[in-house]
Amino acid sequence: MPIKQESSPHLSSQCSSDTQDTIVAISTPNIAVSGGANRGAGSVLGGGIAIVRLSGTQALKIASLIAVPVKNNTLNTNSKNPSNQIINQKANQKTNQESSKDKNQIPTQNPSATQAQNTNFTQHQAKSKIDFIDLSPRHATLCNVYDKEGILLDEAIIIYYKSPHSYTCEDVIEVHCHASDIIAQKVLQSCLHYGARLARGGEFTKRAFLNGRIDLSQANAIAQMIATKDAYLQSALISQLKGSLGDFVREVREVLYFALASAEVMIDYSEEDIPSELISDIRTKLESLRVRLAKIYDFSTTRAKIGNAWKLAIIGKPNVGKSSLLNAILLQERAITSNIAGTTRDRIEEEIIIDGSIVRLIDTAGIRTSTDMIESKGIQLSLQALQEANIVLAIFDSSRPLDSEDTQVLDALSKNKKDKKILAIFNKSDCKNVLKNQDIKRIENLCDESLSISALDVEHTAHTLQEKLKEIIAKSNLNGEVILSASYQLESLKTSIANLDLALQRLDTSELELFAYHIKDTLESIGQITSPYTNEEMLDKMFSQFCLGK
């Protein structure tokens, strides 16, 4: 049955979940789930802390079975878990009393995740009392952490988030241990032994969504925020997590409700009695809204194509200075340069960061007609890079007249200029410019902007191009406006624009009942940006794209 999830800006005092089990996962991405051939055992992977996260009704109970607070901040050198010993003594006493009953025998190992769920805390089902660990909510407690045999694993910080004041709206335990594969895995295995289930990808966030702590747009923002490497998108997604997308939808709905209320009032009046100023006001508001929605849609779809990195292709005829330009931007010799045409035959890629945005530079083989099989393959790769690029640097030699190879470059640009920013780069500005004015105008008409540089002046060239790239990237951003990153959000916005167009058409012909009908459709489709109609299959697909532990 479809679920309509409404946005919940305030945390409810009582949370519920369809799932009653307790889940666990390593929540730090730089700690691998299993060892790798190229890593040493127990190696530290990029940080000092690994976090093992538990969520569910048994989280505190499991923490009580694997950890004991350190008294006076002194590491307990006893290799056995004292609470485990007490529990085992109580379990043994109970077992001796009922030795005739085989069902009370204590298994030494949890055979599987399924059995773990059916036999949670089998070791302690002899009615023995478990002394819950003394953890103050939202306080860090230094603890000794033990494995299922009671062997000391690590000295760790444990933080308890009591329901509903946690990420999932359930009881949450975080074990902050040292960043070792071995330690993190053993803590995880200890939790699994005592009844936790290994969390699926995105299951913590899914529980937060199902418990009403976040809406689906915020859940999507979390996934994108973790995945993105772009500083601008990161900032926009943080705003979205804080509810900017919900604010945007409310603003749009206010305009639509005004139009709908006005239309329903006007339906009861004859056409002669309808104030023309009101019709004009409605049209102005809706047309302005339509422009805004289209701008957001175009920008969001463009950013979706860019992904985590802008693609910048450097193209031109052979021996025009493409590789020299790449080296100048990178301030290092990445590509081999020579005065022999056709030196670059393969596609060379490097990444730089411009104002927090990753730009992938692609140096390509010179575009020309070639009978050499290897060079021809390189030229095909050049044309492919041109098609994929968001930004194109088209290089021309200003010290030589335009020739047939330059014309081939211009033809390629003409066929692939859609959705691209093209910069004409006139290289060799240190030499006399012999290009004809008509050729310069032809190039500039095809490109968005032009620059004159000398690849020999490395520092100046690097500074000039990087400043231009900063400008291009800055202009491409919709500062202060929302970004839609999920496919369902883009589809909802596209439908909203189409419905709004139909409404405007009916307004122009004074068909107010049909106008009101299309406005209602627009209200419904715009609302699905933050509160779509979902089913379990859609939710599973969405949250499975999250990283494990989130």
XYZ file of C-alpha atoms in Angstrom:
550
model
C 0.000 0.000 0.000
C 1.450 3.393 -0.937
C 2.688 5.523 1.926
C 2.303 9.264 1.839
C 5.057 10.596 4.080
C 4.432 14.109 5.310
C 7.283 16.386 6.296
C 7.878 16.432 10.060
C 9.788 19.608 10.998
C 9.485 18.931 14.741
C 10.564 15.737 16.430
C 7.580 13.954 17.904
C 7.703 12.957 21.542
C 6.943 9.353 20.702
C 8.468 7.499 17.773
C 7.480 4.192 16.284
C 9.016 1.930 13.685
C 7.825 -0.959 11.570
C 10.994 -2.787 12.581
C 11.512 -3.975 16.138
C 14.976 -5.479 15.771
C 18.274 -3.764 16.599
C 20.692 -3.033 13.770
C 24.437 -2.429 13.801
C 27.082 -1.263 11.331
C 30.479 0.390 11.138
C 29.543 3.993 10.373
C 32.926 5.449 9.447
C 33.580 5.140 5.690
C 37.352 4.894 6.011
C 37.104 1.620 7.923
C 36.730 -1.294 5.513
C 34.213 -4.055 6.178
C 36.825 -6.668 5.376
C 40.592 -6.696 4.953
C 42.265 -6.074 1.606
C 45.340 -7.510 -0.028
C 47.084 -4.135 -0.141
C 46.557 -3.235 3.517
C 48.354 -4.398 6.605
C 46.307 -6.102 9.285
C 44.742 -3.632 11.694
C 45.888 -0.670 9.625
C 44.598 2.827 10.270
C 42.713 4.048 7.195
C 42.750 7.825 7.108
C 41.606 8.587 10.649
C 42.022 7.775 14.319
C 38.456 6.772 15.236
C 36.050 4.109 14.000
C 32.382 4.315 14.993
C 30.192 1.254 15.424
C 26.550 2.300 15.584
C 23.595 0.407 17.104
C 19.947 1.416 16.758
C 16.852 -0.255 18.192
C 15.135 -1.363 21.351
C 18.015 -3.643 22.394
C 20.838 -1.140 21.770
C 21.403 -0.299 25.447
C 21.145 -3.962 26.433
C 23.787 -4.963 23.888
C 26.044 -2.136 25.061
C 25.654 -3.447 28.610
C 26.906 -6.860 27.474
C 30.000 -5.682 25.603
C 31.195 -2.700 27.658
C 32.080 -1.670 31.213
C 32.774 1.968 32.209
C 36.377 2.697 33.149
C 36.661 3.885 36.744
C 38.901 6.902 37.386
C 39.921 6.841 33.694
C 42.147 3.817 34.394
C 42.349 1.027 31.856
C 41.272 -2.264 33.488
C 44.053 -4.763 32.773
C 41.791 -7.694 33.604
C 41.364 -9.426 30.249
C 37.890 -10.658 31.149
C 34.676 -8.619 31.094
C 33.593 -8.471 34.796
C 29.942 -7.961 33.902
C 30.188 -10.939 31.562
C 31.594 -13.068 34.383
C 28.715 -12.102 36.693
C 26.176 -12.825 33.978
C 27.800 -16.182 33.211
C 27.725 -17.095 36.927
C 24.022 -16.304 37.119
C 23.366 -18.175 33.900
C 25.299 -21.205 35.203
C 23.344 -21.179 38.482
C 20.091 -21.197 36.576
C 21.351 -23.919 34.264
C 22.346 -26.153 37.207
C 18.863 -25.757 38.677
C 17.297 -26.901 35.428
C 19.979 -29.275 34.171
C 17.343 -31.768 33.096
C 16.141 -29.353 30.445
C 18.355 -29.381 27.378
C 16.778 -26.225 26.086
C 18.555 -24.148 28.720
C 22.041 -25.127 27.552
C 24.083 -22.109 26.606
C 25.303 -22.097 22.975
C 28.897 -21.111 22.568
C 28.405 -19.343 19.250
C 25.654 -17.563 17.370
C 25.244 -19.710 14.215
C 23.588 -17.176 11.913
C 21.956 -13.762 11.719
C 18.516 -15.384 11.456
C 19.077 -17.546 14.503
C 20.458 -14.518 16.325
C 17.105 -12.788 15.892
C 15.228 -15.845 17.140
C 17.585 -16.496 20.065
C 18.498 -12.984 21.178
C 20.532 -13.098 24.349
C 20.271 -16.901 24.511
C 23.170 -16.820 26.922
C 21.010 -14.853 29.348
C 17.603 -16.436 28.889
C 18.040 -18.247 32.219
C 16.140 -15.320 33.768
C 19.404 -13.793 34.979
C 19.250 -10.063 35.604
C 21.368 -7.921 33.299
C 22.803 -4.856 35.000
C 22.410 -2.129 32.392
C 25.458 -0.002 31.793
C 25.234 3.438 33.408
C 25.212 5.788 30.416
C 23.908 9.337 30.616
C 22.189 10.286 27.349
C 24.328 12.522 25.124
C 27.376 12.139 27.361
C 30.660 10.478 26.416
C 31.567 7.581 28.686
C 34.992 5.944 28.664
C 34.540 2.174 28.599
C 36.420 -1.089 28.203
C 34.889 -3.022 25.303
C 34.953 -6.823 25.235
C 34.300 -9.564 22.712
C 31.788 -12.402 23.176
C 34.360 -14.406 25.174
C 34.885 -11.511 27.562
C 38.340 -10.698 26.138
C 39.283 -7.010 26.201
C 39.145 -5.457 22.707
C 39.718 -1.761 23.222
C 39.227 1.276 25.415
C 36.484 3.256 23.706
C 34.097 6.163 24.115
C 30.427 5.188 24.172
C 27.633 7.704 23.577
C 23.982 6.875 24.269
C 21.199 8.717 22.405
C 17.883 7.939 24.095
C 14.753 7.677 21.942
C 13.324 9.856 20.482
C 16.301 12.221 20.582
C 18.533 10.384 18.138
C 19.214 10.179 14.419
C 16.811 7.267 13.942
C 14.343 8.362 16.652
C 15.203 5.066 18.401
C 17.685 4.209 21.157
C 21.115 4.621 19.558
C 24.526 3.563 20.882
C 27.759 4.722 19.259
C 31.001 2.957 20.124
C 33.957 5.199 19.248
C 36.909 2.826 19.131
C 40.398 3.108 17.665
C 40.466 3.091 13.858
C 41.661 -0.426 13.253
C 39.970 -2.874 10.915
C 40.478 -5.639 13.443
C 39.086 -3.711 16.424
C 36.088 -2.322 14.523
C 35.255 -5.745 13.101
C 35.516 -7.441 16.493
C 33.267 -4.842 18.137
C 30.804 -5.374 15.292
C 30.959 -9.156 15.683
C 30.432 -8.854 19.440
C 27.253 -6.810 18.832
C 26.045 -9.361 16.282
C 26.683 -12.177 18.732
C 24.423 -10.564 21.315
C 21.495 -10.233 18.926
C 22.010 -7.215 16.673
C 21.473 -7.580 12.942
C 23.874 -6.177 10.352
C 22.243 -3.042 8.940
C 21.517 -2.758 5.255
C 22.741 0.247 3.281
C 20.820 3.361 4.316
C 18.798 1.534 6.980
C 19.577 4.054 9.732
C 18.314 6.900 7.528
C 15.336 4.812 6.428
C 14.337 4.399 10.076
C 14.705 8.158 10.601
C 12.337 8.662 7.656
C 9.803 6.030 8.736
C 9.804 7.449 12.271
C 8.974 10.948 10.973
C 12.226 12.628 11.929
C 13.039 13.628 8.326
C 11.101 13.736 5.071
C 12.174 12.020 1.885
C 13.810 15.137 0.437
C 15.987 15.436 3.544
C 16.870 11.746 3.336
C 17.909 12.268 -0.275
C 19.967 15.325 0.745
C 21.865 13.182 3.274
C 22.736 10.594 0.617
C 23.847 13.244 -1.872
C 25.782 15.190 0.773
C 27.843 12.108 1.600
C 28.499 11.328 -2.067
C 29.221 14.774 -3.508
C 32.722 16.192 -3.858
C 31.541 19.633 -4.954
C 31.681 22.413 -2.344
C 28.778 24.382 -3.858
C 26.504 21.335 -3.948
C 27.591 20.440 -0.432
C 26.460 23.834 0.824
C 23.155 23.631 -1.046
C 22.477 20.128 0.276
C 23.148 21.192 3.858
C 20.531 23.916 3.391
C 18.185 21.281 1.978
C 18.803 19.089 5.013
C 17.796 22.059 7.171
C 14.515 22.340 5.279
C 15.199 24.784 2.430
C 13.417 22.516 -0.052
C 10.345 22.411 2.180
C 10.439 26.217 2.385
C 10.633 26.394 -1.421
C 7.596 24.123 -1.841
C 5.612 26.181 0.689
C 6.462 29.398 -1.197
C 5.279 27.880 -4.482
C 2.097 26.554 -2.904
C 1.272 29.987 -1.471
C 1.225 31.489 -4.972
C -0.843 28.575 -6.286
C -3.347 28.770 -3.410
C -3.766 32.493 -4.060
C -4.538 31.757 -7.724
C -6.897 28.906 -6.828
C -8.805 30.902 -4.188
C -9.148 33.851 -6.574
C -10.395 31.576 -9.379
C -12.990 29.882 -7.188
C -14.327 33.281 -6.143
C -14.425 34.531 -9.753
C -16.290 31.421 -10.948
C -19.362 32.668 -9.061
C -19.348 35.992 -10.898
C -20.191 36.887 -14.467
C -17.271 37.681 -16.744
C -18.225 41.367 -16.782
C -17.924 41.588 -12.979
C -14.426 40.101 -12.750
C -11.833 42.838 -12.073
C -9.260 42.888 -14.850
C -6.629 43.912 -12.298
C -7.136 40.619 -10.435
C -6.705 38.544 -13.613
C -3.575 40.532 -14.453
C -2.217 40.047 -10.931
C -2.786 36.274 -11.067
C -1.124 36.011 -14.473
C 1.892 38.066 -13.368
C 2.420 35.927 -10.272
C 2.041 32.650 -12.153
C 4.308 33.696 -15.030
C 6.970 34.777 -12.560
C 6.596 31.445 -10.763
C 6.877 29.594 -14.064
C 10.165 31.359 -14.860
C 11.546 30.426 -11.450
C 10.521 26.770 -11.739
C 11.998 26.474 -15.238
C 15.252 28.051 -14.076
C 15.544 25.588 -11.193
C 14.719 22.661 -13.483
C 17.282 23.655 -16.112
C 19.950 24.259 -13.507
C 19.246 21.022 -11.620
C 19.340 18.893 -14.775
C 22.602 20.553 -15.836
C 24.165 19.917 -12.429
C 22.980 16.313 -12.583
C 24.913 15.885 -15.831
C 28.025 17.452 -14.303
C 27.935 15.082 -11.346
C 30.925 15.269 -8.997
C 33.273 16.922 -11.491
C 33.166 19.431 -14.303
C 34.592 17.960 -17.499
C 36.871 20.320 -19.393
C 38.076 19.216 -22.830
C 41.082 20.878 -24.468
C 40.723 20.532 -28.231
C 42.403 21.877 -31.328
C 44.405 20.779 -34.324
C 47.711 18.914 -33.837
C 50.669 20.845 -32.392
C 48.602 23.903 -31.471
C 49.641 23.878 -27.796
C 46.969 21.728 -26.105
C 49.392 19.703 -23.979
C 51.382 22.833 -23.110
C 48.150 24.416 -21.927
C 47.329 21.372 -19.771
C 50.796 21.479 -18.215
C 50.443 25.221 -17.594
C 47.104 24.813 -15.773
C 48.503 21.976 -13.668
C 51.810 23.771 -13.087
C 53.569 20.497 -13.862
C 54.615 18.528 -16.934
C 51.833 15.963 -17.177
C 51.726 15.618 -20.968
C 54.669 15.207 -23.337
C 55.127 18.187 -25.628
C 57.140 18.522 -28.842
C 57.047 20.350 -32.156
C 56.047 17.117 -33.905
C 52.371 17.097 -34.861
C 50.407 14.160 -33.430
C 52.548 13.670 -30.291
C 49.417 13.226 -28.144
C 47.514 10.187 -29.361
C 45.662 9.158 -26.239
C 43.269 10.894 -23.891
C 45.047 12.309 -20.814
C 42.978 13.243 -17.755
C 43.891 15.143 -14.584
C 41.832 16.802 -11.856
C 42.207 20.170 -10.174
C 40.046 21.958 -7.606
C 38.700 25.394 -8.526
C 36.940 27.176 -5.637
C 35.846 23.867 -4.116
C 34.681 22.361 -7.413
C 36.522 19.478 -9.059
C 37.440 20.107 -12.688
C 38.601 17.135 -14.740
C 40.952 18.342 -17.474
C 41.029 16.221 -20.627
C 43.907 16.671 -23.062
C 43.045 15.208 -26.448
C 44.685 14.222 -29.693
C 44.712 16.894 -32.405
C 41.625 16.866 -34.640
C 42.444 16.296 -38.298
C 42.017 13.722 -41.056
C 44.531 10.925 -40.511
C 45.344 7.607 -42.180
C 47.275 6.415 -39.122
C 45.093 3.863 -37.332
C 46.341 4.717 -33.826
C 46.064 8.476 -34.368
C 42.562 8.032 -35.823
C 41.523 6.201 -32.671
C 42.892 9.104 -30.618
C 40.896 11.574 -32.712
C 37.728 9.570 -32.042
C 38.468 9.856 -28.331
C 38.899 13.619 -28.814
C 35.450 13.936 -30.355
C 33.999 11.799 -27.553
C 35.614 14.085 -24.956
C 34.120 17.078 -26.747
C 30.652 15.523 -26.540
C 31.021 14.749 -22.815
C 32.522 18.092 -21.777
C 30.772 20.860 -19.848
C 33.543 23.339 -20.642
C 35.636 23.390 -23.817
C 38.917 25.183 -24.402
C 39.283 25.432 -28.182
C 42.918 26.305 -29.006
C 43.934 28.269 -32.090
C 47.426 29.391 -33.105
C 47.284 33.163 -33.602
C 50.754 33.163 -35.199
C 49.463 31.188 -38.220
C 46.547 31.679 -40.606
C 43.446 29.536 -40.148
C 43.768 26.314 -42.176
C 41.676 23.247 -43.067
C 42.528 21.513 -39.778
C 41.268 24.538 -37.819
C 38.106 24.362 -39.911
C 37.609 20.729 -38.856
C 37.861 21.866 -35.242
C 35.256 24.589 -35.822
C 32.932 22.081 -37.510
C 33.250 19.736 -34.516
C 32.455 22.626 -32.147
C 29.434 23.618 -34.198
C 28.007 20.087 -33.937
C 28.633 19.766 -30.201
C 28.045 23.198 -28.673
C 24.760 22.422 -26.887
C 24.888 22.739 -23.069
C 28.565 23.730 -23.097
C 30.629 26.748 -22.237
C 33.156 27.186 -25.053
C 36.240 29.385 -24.675
C 38.322 30.261 -27.713
C 41.990 30.335 -26.676
C 44.296 32.221 -29.014
C 47.711 30.773 -28.188
C 51.145 32.281 -28.877
C 50.219 35.836 -27.990
C 53.990 36.408 -27.649
C 54.181 36.163 -31.466
C 52.706 38.376 -34.150
C 48.977 37.806 -34.710
C 48.423 36.892 -38.378
C 44.796 35.725 -38.103
C 42.391 37.576 -40.384
C 39.663 39.619 -38.726
C 36.977 37.596 -40.477
C 38.489 34.351 -39.111
C 38.684 35.794 -35.595
C 35.037 36.861 -35.846
C 34.059 33.401 -37.126
C 35.721 31.776 -34.122
C 34.292 34.246 -31.606
C 30.761 33.870 -33.013
C 30.931 30.141 -32.371
C 32.425 30.470 -28.865
C 31.074 32.131 -25.731
C 34.272 34.008 -24.862
C 37.869 34.341 -26.048
C 41.270 34.750 -24.384
C 44.748 35.455 -25.688
C 47.549 33.622 -23.896
C 51.073 32.370 -24.289
C 51.556 28.825 -23.042
C 55.229 29.686 -22.575
C 54.297 32.128 -19.793
C 53.197 29.344 -17.480
C 52.314 31.298 -14.330
C 50.325 33.993 -16.129
C 48.499 31.415 -18.252
C 47.633 29.280 -15.216
C 46.359 32.316 -13.280
C 44.329 33.653 -16.233
C 42.647 30.335 -16.988
C 41.935 29.465 -13.372
C 40.320 32.867 -12.807
C 38.192 32.359 -15.913
C 37.144 28.902 -14.717
C 36.212 30.362 -11.319
C 34.025 32.897 -13.107
C 32.343 30.232 -15.271
C 31.608 27.969 -12.305
C 30.362 30.870 -10.154
C 28.006 32.061 -12.906
C 26.624 28.542 -13.313
C 25.494 28.394 -9.684
C 22.048 29.530 -8.592
C 23.063 31.229 -5.375
C 20.270 31.208 -2.833
C 18.120 28.826 -4.879
C 17.333 25.163 -4.307
C 18.829 22.264 -6.258
C 16.840 19.132 -7.043
C 19.089 16.094 -7.140
C 16.704 13.112 -7.088
C 15.087 11.862 -10.282
C 11.622 11.829 -8.678
C 12.050 15.486 -7.661
C 12.995 16.519 -11.194
C 10.067 14.571 -12.605
C 7.669 16.227 -10.144
C 8.982 19.675 -11.062
C 8.720 18.917 -14.795
C 5.090 17.834 -14.311
C 4.390 20.967 -12.257
C 5.694 23.216 -15.041
C 3.532 21.381 -17.604
C 0.432 21.700 -15.381
C 1.148 25.384 -14.818
C 1.403 25.954 -18.573
C -2.040 24.379 -19.024
C -3.442 26.584 -16.266
C -2.034 29.742 -17.892
C -3.598 28.735 -21.221
C -7.010 28.377 -19.558
C -6.573 31.708 -17.807
C -5.941 33.407 -21.162
C -9.249 32.019 -22.488
C -11.105 32.834 -19.220
C -11.979 29.148 -18.669
C -11.799 29.532 -14.914
C -13.095 26.077 -13.927
C -10.439 24.365 -16.054
C -7.892 26.885 -14.791
C -8.703 25.885 -11.209
C -8.482 22.190 -12.158
C -4.937 22.587 -13.553
C -3.849 24.674 -10.558
C -4.964 21.812 -8.291
C -2.882 19.422 -10.401
C 0.092 21.758 -10.027
C -0.385 21.853 -6.251
C -0.377 18.068 -6.131
C 2.719 17.605 -8.313
C 4.753 20.317 -6.573
C 3.941 18.749 -3.204
C 5.447 15.453 -4.336
C 8.905 17.050 -4.396
C 9.047 16.729 -0.604
C 6.197 14.269 0.074
C 5.945 11.830 -2.811
C 3.623 8.862 -2.871
C 5.938 5.971 -2.124
C 5.843 2.235 -1.683
C 8.182 -0.187 0.039
C 9.927 -1.125 -3.217
C 10.740 2.521 -3.999
C 12.016 3.116 -0.467
C 14.210 0.013 -0.552
C 15.689 1.079 -3.896
C 16.380 4.622 -2.710
C 17.921 3.780 0.654
C 19.984 0.900 -0.758
C 22.064 3.538 -2.563
C 23.280 4.897 0.788
C 26.570 3.807 2.277
C 26.596 1.104 4.943
C 26.265 2.576 8.431
C 24.151 5.553 7.330
